[in-house]
Coordinates of C-alpha atoms in Angstrom, one line a residue:
Chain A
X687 CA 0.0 0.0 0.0
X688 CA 3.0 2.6 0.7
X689 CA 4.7 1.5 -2.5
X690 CA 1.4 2.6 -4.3
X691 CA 1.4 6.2 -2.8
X692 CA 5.1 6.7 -3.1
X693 CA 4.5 5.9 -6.8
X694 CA 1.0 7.8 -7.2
X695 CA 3.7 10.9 -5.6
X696 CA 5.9 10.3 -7.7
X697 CA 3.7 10.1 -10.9
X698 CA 2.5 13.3 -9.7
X699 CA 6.1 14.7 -9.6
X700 CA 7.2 13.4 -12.7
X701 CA 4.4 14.9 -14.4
X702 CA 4.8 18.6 -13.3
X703 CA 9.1 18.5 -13.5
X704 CA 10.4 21.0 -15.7
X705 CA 13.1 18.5 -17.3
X706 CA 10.2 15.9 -17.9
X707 CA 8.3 18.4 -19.8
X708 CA 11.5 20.0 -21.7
X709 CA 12.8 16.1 -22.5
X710 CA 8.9 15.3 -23.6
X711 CA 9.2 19.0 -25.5
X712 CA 12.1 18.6 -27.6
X713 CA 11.3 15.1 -28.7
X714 CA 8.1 15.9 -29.8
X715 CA 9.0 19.1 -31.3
X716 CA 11.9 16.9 -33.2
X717 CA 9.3 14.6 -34.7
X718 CA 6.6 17.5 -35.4
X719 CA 9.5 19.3 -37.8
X720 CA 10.5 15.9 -39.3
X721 CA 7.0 15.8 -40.4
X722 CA 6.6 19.0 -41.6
X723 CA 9.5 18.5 -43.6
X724 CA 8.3 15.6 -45.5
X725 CA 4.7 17.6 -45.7
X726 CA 6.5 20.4 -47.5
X727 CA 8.4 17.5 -50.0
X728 CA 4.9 16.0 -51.0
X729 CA 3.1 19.3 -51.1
X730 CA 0.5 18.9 -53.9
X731 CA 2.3 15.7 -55.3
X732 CA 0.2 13.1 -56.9
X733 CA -1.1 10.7 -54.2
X734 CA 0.3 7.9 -56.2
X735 CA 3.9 9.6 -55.7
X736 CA 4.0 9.5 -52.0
X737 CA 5.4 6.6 -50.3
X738 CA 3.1 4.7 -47.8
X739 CA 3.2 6.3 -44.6
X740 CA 4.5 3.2 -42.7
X741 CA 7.7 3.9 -44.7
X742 CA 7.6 7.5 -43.9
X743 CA 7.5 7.1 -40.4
X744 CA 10.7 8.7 -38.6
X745 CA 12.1 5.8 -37.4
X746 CA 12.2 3.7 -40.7
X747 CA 14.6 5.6 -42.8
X748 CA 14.7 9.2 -42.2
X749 CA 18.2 11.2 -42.0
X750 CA 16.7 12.9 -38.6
X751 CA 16.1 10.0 -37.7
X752 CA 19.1 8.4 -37.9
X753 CA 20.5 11.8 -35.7
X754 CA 17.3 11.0 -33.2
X755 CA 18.8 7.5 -32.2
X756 CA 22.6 8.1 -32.8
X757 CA 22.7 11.2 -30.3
X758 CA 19.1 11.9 -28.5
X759 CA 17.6 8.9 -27.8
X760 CA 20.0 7.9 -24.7
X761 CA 19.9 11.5 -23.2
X762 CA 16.5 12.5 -23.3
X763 CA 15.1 10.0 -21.3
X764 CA 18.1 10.2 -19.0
X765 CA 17.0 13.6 -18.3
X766 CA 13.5 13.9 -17.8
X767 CA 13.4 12.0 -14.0
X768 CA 16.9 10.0 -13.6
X769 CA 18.7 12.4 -11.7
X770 CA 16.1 13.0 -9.1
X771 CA 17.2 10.5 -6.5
X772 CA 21.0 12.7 -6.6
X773 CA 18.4 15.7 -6.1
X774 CA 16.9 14.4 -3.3
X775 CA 20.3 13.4 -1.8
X776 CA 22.0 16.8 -2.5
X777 CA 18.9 19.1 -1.5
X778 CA 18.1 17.5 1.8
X779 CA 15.0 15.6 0.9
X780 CA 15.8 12.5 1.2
X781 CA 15.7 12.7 4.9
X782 CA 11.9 13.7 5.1
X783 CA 10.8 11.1 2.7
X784 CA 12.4 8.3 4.6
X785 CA 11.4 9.1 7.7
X786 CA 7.9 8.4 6.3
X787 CA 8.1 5.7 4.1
X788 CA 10.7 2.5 3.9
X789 CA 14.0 3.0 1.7
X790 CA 13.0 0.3 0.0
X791 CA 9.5 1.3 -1.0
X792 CA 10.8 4.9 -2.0
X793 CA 14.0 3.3 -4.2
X794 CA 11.7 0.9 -6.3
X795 CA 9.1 3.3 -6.8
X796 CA 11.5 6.0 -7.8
X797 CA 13.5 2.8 -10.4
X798 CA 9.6 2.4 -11.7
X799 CA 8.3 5.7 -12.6
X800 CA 12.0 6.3 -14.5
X801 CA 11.9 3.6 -16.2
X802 CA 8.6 4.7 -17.5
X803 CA 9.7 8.4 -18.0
X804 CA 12.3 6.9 -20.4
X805 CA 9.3 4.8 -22.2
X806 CA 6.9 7.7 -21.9
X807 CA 9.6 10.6 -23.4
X808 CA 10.6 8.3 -26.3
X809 CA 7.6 6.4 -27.3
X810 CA 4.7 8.9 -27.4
X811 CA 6.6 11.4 -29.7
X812 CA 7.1 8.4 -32.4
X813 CA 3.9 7.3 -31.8
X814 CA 2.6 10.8 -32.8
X815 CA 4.8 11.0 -35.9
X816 CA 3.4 8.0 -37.4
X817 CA -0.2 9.1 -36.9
X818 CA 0.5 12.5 -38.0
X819 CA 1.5 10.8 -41.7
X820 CA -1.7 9.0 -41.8
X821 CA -3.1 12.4 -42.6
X822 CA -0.7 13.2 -46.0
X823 CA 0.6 9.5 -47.1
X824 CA -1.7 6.4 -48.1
X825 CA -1.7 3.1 -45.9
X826 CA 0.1 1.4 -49.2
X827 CA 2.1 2.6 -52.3
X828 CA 4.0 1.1 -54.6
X829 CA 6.1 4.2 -54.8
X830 CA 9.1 3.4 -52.3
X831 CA 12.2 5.4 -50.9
X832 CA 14.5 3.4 -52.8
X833 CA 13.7 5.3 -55.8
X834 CA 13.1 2.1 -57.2
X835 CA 10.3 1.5 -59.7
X836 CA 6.7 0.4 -58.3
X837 CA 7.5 -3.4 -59.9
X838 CA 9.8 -3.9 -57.1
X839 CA 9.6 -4.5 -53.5
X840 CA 12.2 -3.2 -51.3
X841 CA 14.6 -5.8 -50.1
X842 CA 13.9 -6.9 -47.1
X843 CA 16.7 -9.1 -46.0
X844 CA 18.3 -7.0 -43.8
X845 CA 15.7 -6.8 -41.6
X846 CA 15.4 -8.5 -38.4
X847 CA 11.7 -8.9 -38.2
X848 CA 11.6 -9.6 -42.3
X849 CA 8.2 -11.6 -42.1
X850 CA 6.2 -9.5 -39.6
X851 CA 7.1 -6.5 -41.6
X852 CA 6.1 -8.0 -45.0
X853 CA 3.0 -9.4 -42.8
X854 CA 2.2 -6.3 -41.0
X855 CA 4.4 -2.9 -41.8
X856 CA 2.6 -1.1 -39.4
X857 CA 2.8 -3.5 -36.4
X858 CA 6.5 -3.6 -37.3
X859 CA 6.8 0.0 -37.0
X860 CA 5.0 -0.2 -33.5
X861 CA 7.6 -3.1 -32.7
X862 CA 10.3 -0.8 -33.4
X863 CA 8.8 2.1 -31.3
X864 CA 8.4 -0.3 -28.4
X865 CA 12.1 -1.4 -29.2
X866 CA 13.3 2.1 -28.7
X867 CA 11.0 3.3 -25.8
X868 CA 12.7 0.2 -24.1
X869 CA 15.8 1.3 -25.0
X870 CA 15.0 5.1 -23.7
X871 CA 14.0 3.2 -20.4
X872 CA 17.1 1.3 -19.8
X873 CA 18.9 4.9 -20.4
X874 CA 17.1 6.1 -17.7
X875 CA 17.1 3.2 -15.6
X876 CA 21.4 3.2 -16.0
X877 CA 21.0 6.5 -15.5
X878 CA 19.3 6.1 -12.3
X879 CA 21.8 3.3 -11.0
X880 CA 24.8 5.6 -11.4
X881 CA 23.4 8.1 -9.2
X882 CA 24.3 4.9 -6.8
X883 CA 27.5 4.7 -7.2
X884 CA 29.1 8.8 -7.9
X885 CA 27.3 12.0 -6.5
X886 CA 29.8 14.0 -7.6
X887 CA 28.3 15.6 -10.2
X888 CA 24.6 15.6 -11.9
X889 CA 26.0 15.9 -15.2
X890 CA 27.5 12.7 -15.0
X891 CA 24.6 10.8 -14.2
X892 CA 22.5 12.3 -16.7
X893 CA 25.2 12.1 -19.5
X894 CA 26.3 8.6 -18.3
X895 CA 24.1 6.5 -20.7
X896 CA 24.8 8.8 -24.0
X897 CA 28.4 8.3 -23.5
X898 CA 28.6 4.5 -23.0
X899 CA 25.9 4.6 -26.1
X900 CA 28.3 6.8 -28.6
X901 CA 31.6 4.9 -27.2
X902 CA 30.1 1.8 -27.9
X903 CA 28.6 2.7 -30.9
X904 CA 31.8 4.7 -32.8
X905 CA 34.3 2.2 -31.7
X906 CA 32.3 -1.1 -33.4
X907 CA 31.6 1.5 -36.5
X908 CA 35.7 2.2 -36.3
X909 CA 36.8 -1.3 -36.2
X910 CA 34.4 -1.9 -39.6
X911 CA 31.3 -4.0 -36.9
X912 CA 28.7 -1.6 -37.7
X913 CA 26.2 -4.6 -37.3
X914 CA 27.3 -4.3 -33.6
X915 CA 26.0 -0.6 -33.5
X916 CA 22.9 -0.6 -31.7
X917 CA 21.4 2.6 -33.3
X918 CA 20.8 0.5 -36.1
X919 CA 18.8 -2.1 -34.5
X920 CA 16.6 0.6 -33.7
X921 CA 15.6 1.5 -37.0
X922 CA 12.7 -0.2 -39.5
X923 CA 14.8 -0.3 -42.3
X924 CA 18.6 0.1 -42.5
X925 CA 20.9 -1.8 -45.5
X926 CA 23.7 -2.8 -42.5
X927 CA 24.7 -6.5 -43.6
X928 CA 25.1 -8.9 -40.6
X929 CA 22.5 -7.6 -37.5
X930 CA 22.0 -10.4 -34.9
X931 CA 18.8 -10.3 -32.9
X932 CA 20.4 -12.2 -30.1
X933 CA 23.4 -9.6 -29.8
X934 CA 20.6 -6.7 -29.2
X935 CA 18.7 -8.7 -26.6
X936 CA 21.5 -9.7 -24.6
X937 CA 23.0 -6.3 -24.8
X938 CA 19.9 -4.8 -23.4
X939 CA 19.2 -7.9 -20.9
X940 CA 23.2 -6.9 -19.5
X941 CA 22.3 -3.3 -19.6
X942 CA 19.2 -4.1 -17.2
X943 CA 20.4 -6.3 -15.1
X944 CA 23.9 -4.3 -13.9
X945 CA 21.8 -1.4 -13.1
X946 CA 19.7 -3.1 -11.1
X947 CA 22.4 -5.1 -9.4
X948 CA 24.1 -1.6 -9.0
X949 CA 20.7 -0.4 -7.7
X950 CA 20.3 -3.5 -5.2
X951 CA 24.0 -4.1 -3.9
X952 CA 24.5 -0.2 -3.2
X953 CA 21.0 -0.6 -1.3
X954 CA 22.0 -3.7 0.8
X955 CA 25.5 -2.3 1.8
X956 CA 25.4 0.9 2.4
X957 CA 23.4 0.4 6.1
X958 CA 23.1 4.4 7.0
X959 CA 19.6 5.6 6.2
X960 CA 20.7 9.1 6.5
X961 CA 23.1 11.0 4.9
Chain B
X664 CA 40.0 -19.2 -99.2
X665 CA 41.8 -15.9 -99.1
X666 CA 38.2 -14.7 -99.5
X667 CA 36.8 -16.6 -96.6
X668 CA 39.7 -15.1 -94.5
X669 CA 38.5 -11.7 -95.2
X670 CA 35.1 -12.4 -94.3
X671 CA 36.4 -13.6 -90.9
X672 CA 38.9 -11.2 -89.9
X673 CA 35.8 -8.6 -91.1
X674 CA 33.3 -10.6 -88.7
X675 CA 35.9 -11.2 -86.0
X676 CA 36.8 -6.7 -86.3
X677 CA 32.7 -5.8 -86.5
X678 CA 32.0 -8.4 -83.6
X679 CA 35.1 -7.1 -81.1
X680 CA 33.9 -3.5 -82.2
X681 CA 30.5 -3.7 -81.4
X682 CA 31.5 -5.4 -78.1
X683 CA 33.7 -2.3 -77.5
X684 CA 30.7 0.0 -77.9
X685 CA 28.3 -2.0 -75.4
X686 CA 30.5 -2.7 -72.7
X687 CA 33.6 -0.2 -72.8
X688 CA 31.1 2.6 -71.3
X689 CA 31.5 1.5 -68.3
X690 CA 34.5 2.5 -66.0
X691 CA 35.7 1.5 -62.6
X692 CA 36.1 4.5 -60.2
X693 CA 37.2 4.1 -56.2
X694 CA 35.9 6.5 -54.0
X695 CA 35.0 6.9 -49.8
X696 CA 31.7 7.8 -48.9
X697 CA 31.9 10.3 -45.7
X698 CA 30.4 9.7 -42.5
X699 CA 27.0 11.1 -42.3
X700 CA 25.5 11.0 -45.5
X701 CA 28.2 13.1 -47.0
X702 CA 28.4 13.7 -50.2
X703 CA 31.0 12.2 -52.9
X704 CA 31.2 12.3 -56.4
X705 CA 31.7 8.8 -57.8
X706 CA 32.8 9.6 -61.3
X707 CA 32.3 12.1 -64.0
X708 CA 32.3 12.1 -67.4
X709 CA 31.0 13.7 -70.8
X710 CA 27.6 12.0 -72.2
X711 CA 28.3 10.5 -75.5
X712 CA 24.5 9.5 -76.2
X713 CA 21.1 11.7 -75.2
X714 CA 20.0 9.0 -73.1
X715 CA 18.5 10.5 -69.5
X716 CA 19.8 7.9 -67.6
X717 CA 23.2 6.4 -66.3
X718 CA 24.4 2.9 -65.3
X719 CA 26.2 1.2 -62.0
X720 CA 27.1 -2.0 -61.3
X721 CA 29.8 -4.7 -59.6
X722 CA 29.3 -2.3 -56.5
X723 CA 31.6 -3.4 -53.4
X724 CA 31.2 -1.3 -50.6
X725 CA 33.1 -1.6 -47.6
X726 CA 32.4 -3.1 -43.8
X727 CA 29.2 -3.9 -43.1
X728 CA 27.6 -1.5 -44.9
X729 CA 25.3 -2.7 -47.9
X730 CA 23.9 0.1 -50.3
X731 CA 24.7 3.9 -51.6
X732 CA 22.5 6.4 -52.6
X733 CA 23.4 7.7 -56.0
X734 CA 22.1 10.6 -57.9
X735 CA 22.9 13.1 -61.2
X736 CA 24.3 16.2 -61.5
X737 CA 24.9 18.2 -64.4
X738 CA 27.3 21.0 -64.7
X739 CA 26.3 24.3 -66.1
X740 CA 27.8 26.9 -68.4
X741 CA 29.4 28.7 -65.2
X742 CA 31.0 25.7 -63.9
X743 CA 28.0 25.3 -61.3
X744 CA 26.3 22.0 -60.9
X745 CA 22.6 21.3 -61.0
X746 CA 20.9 18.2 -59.4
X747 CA 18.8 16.5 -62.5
X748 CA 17.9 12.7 -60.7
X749 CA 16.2 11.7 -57.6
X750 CA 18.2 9.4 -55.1
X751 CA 18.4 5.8 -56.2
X752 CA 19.3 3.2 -53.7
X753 CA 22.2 0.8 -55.4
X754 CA 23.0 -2.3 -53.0
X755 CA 26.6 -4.0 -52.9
X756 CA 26.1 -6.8 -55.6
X757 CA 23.0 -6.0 -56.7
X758 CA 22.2 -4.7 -60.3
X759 CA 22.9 -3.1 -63.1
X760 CA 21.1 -0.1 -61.9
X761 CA 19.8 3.1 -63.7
X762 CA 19.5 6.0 -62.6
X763 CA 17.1 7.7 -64.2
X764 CA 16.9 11.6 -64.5
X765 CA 13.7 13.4 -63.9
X766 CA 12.0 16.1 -65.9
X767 CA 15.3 16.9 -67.6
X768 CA 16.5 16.1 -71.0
X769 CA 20.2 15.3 -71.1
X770 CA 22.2 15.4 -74.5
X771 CA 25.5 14.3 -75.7
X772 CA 28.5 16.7 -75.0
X773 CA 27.0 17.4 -71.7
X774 CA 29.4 16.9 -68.5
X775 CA 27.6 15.3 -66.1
X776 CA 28.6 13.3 -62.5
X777 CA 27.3 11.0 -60.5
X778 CA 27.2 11.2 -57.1
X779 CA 26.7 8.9 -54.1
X780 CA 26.1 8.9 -50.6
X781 CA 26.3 6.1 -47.2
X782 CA 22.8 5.1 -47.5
X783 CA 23.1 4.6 -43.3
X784 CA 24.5 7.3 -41.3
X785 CA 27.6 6.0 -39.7
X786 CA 30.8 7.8 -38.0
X787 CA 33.1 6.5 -39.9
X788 CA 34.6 7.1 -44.2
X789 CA 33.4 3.9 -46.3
X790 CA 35.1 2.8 -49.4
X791 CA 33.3 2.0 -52.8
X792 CA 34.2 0.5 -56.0
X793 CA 32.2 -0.1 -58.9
X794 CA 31.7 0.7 -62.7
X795 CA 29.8 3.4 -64.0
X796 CA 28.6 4.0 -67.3
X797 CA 27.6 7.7 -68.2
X798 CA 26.4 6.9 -71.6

């Protein structure tokens, strides 16, 4: 029953922090242009010359898109709520809140309504950019991004979830979104976890996740194993030869599981309830 | 006899000549696509037919990457260039491709190039190889 009203407090918290609101702000406005962009391309172009909106989507293959999950995609959700536990530490709160509610209660409620932030801050704004082409694209064209005539298909062998996209396009593109809200979470939730181990500075937690993500990601593109890049594992369709589902399952399975170890074993060793 | 030779040698010239017309068009050019979607001319060339369209094919691209966008430019009487295709997508292996130019007519004498970008945005220079015919 407390672990309900701690989380109830801190839904209402979330919901009126500035960051949240900024992080929610810029990802949405991101998405908004991206549309507009592509509105002003197929201004009062033949409905027969617009790709279907599934492959208009941001996430499928759009240059800002590629930007949105190379540089944004760890940082936003790593700032909307992550660094609140350092907050609480560094202002003083922390003190009053656990003299009314167990430590426990308060650090699982707080780990649940980040990792949500990261879902919430990532997911909605992709959601909202594939509705918003509903309105100026068809459901299917045979006109492609390729540039490829309508008598053939895109190739499809690159893609991870091949059959459920030639199946279901849009349910693929809902995968994806799903696939990088979870990755926005596990941002927030590492995020979260190394505001465990350092309070030395709140930059560092909240930049943590982005610069694992880029190290990571420009050393495997650097030693030519850009199928171990996980920006592209993010995207609908992307020509990288090579992608391995189980690779970007286990990295995000490791990814969850250290944090919340970090989370745990910090909790169960450090015995002083108040700073 | 002596006739019949002629008539050979004259077959074997017209047959090695025509063969030199449809497939010496094309030429290999080595170039590095730059990170980011940069831009990179591929090859350029003078069109020696009107046709609006321009070939690619035995495409190798480096690491894991698998395609490049490629597109037409044509150069203009102050040196300028003017874009005259929409991007194609040409994957590694795949092909021969056109590239097709759109709502312009091209004409022979005209210098044209073809240029390419990393379909994927990556960090890193890619290397390409391949052979492009102008036409």
């Amino acid at each position: 029953m407390e672990l309900f009203k701690i989380l109830k407090l801190e839904f209402n918290l979330l919901l009126n922090r500035k960051e949240f609101l900024y992080a929610f702000t810029v990802s949405l406005f991101l998405m908004i242009i991206v549309f507009f962009i592509n509105l002003h391309n197929f201004f009062q172009e033949y409905m027969m010359n617009i790709p279907s909106a599934n492959q208009l989507w941001v996430g499928f293959d759009s240059l800002i898109g590629d930007l949105f999950y190379m540089f944004l995609l760890p940082l936003l959700p790593a700032l909307a709520y992550a660094d609140t536990y350092y907050l609480d530490i560094k202002t003083g709160a922390y003190k009053s809140i656990l003299t009314r509610c167990r430590k426990n209660n308060y650090i699982l409620a707080k780990g649940i309504v980040i990792f949500v932030s990261g879902f919430i801050v990532v997911l909605v704004p992709l959601l909202i950019n594939q509705l918003l082409y509903f309105i100026i694209a068809p459901l299917h064209s045979t006109k492609n991004l390729l540039g490829w005539p309508a008598y053939m298909f895109i190739p499809t062998h690159n893609m991870i979830f091949e059959s459920l996209f030639l199946s279901n396009p849009y349910l693929y593109n809902i995968l994806y979104m799903l696939l990088a809200g979870l990755v926005g979470s596990l941002a927030a939730l590492m995020s979260y976890s190394i505001s465990f181990i350092t309070n030395k500075s709140r930059l560092i937690i909240v930049a943590a996740p982005l610069v694992i993500y880029l190290v990571g990601n420009f050393i495997n593109a650097l030693l030519g194993k850009a199928n171990y890049c996980l920006n592209y594992y993010l995207q609908g369709f992307v020509v990288i030869g090579g992608l391995n589902a189980d690779y970007f399952f286990i990295v995000l399975t490791i990814s969850f599981i250290v944090s919340i170890s970090i989370i745990f074993f910090k909790n169960m060793t450090v015995k002083d309830e108040l700073y | 006899m002596k006739k019949f030779a002629y008539y050979f040698l004259t077959a074997i010239l017209s047959v090695t000549l025509f063969a030199n017309i449809v497939y010496a068009a094309y030429q290999y050019y080595s170039a590095t696509l730059p990170p980011f979607k940069g831009d990179t001319t591929l090859i350029s060339g003078t069109k020696t037919t009107g046709y609006d369209n321009i070939f690619h094919r035995n495409i190798s691209i480096g690491g894991n990457y698998d395609a490049v966008d490629v597109w037409i430019d044509r150069k203009n009487a102050d040196n300028s260039w003017t874009r005259v295709s929409d991007n194609v997508t040409h994957y590694e292996g795949g092909g021969p491709y056109t590239t097709p130019v759109a709502n312009v007519d091209l004409l022979s004498g005209q210098f044209i190039r073809a240029r390419g970008q990393n379909h994927d945005s990556t960090w890193v220079n890619v290397a390409i190889q391949g052979e492009i015919d102008l036409r």
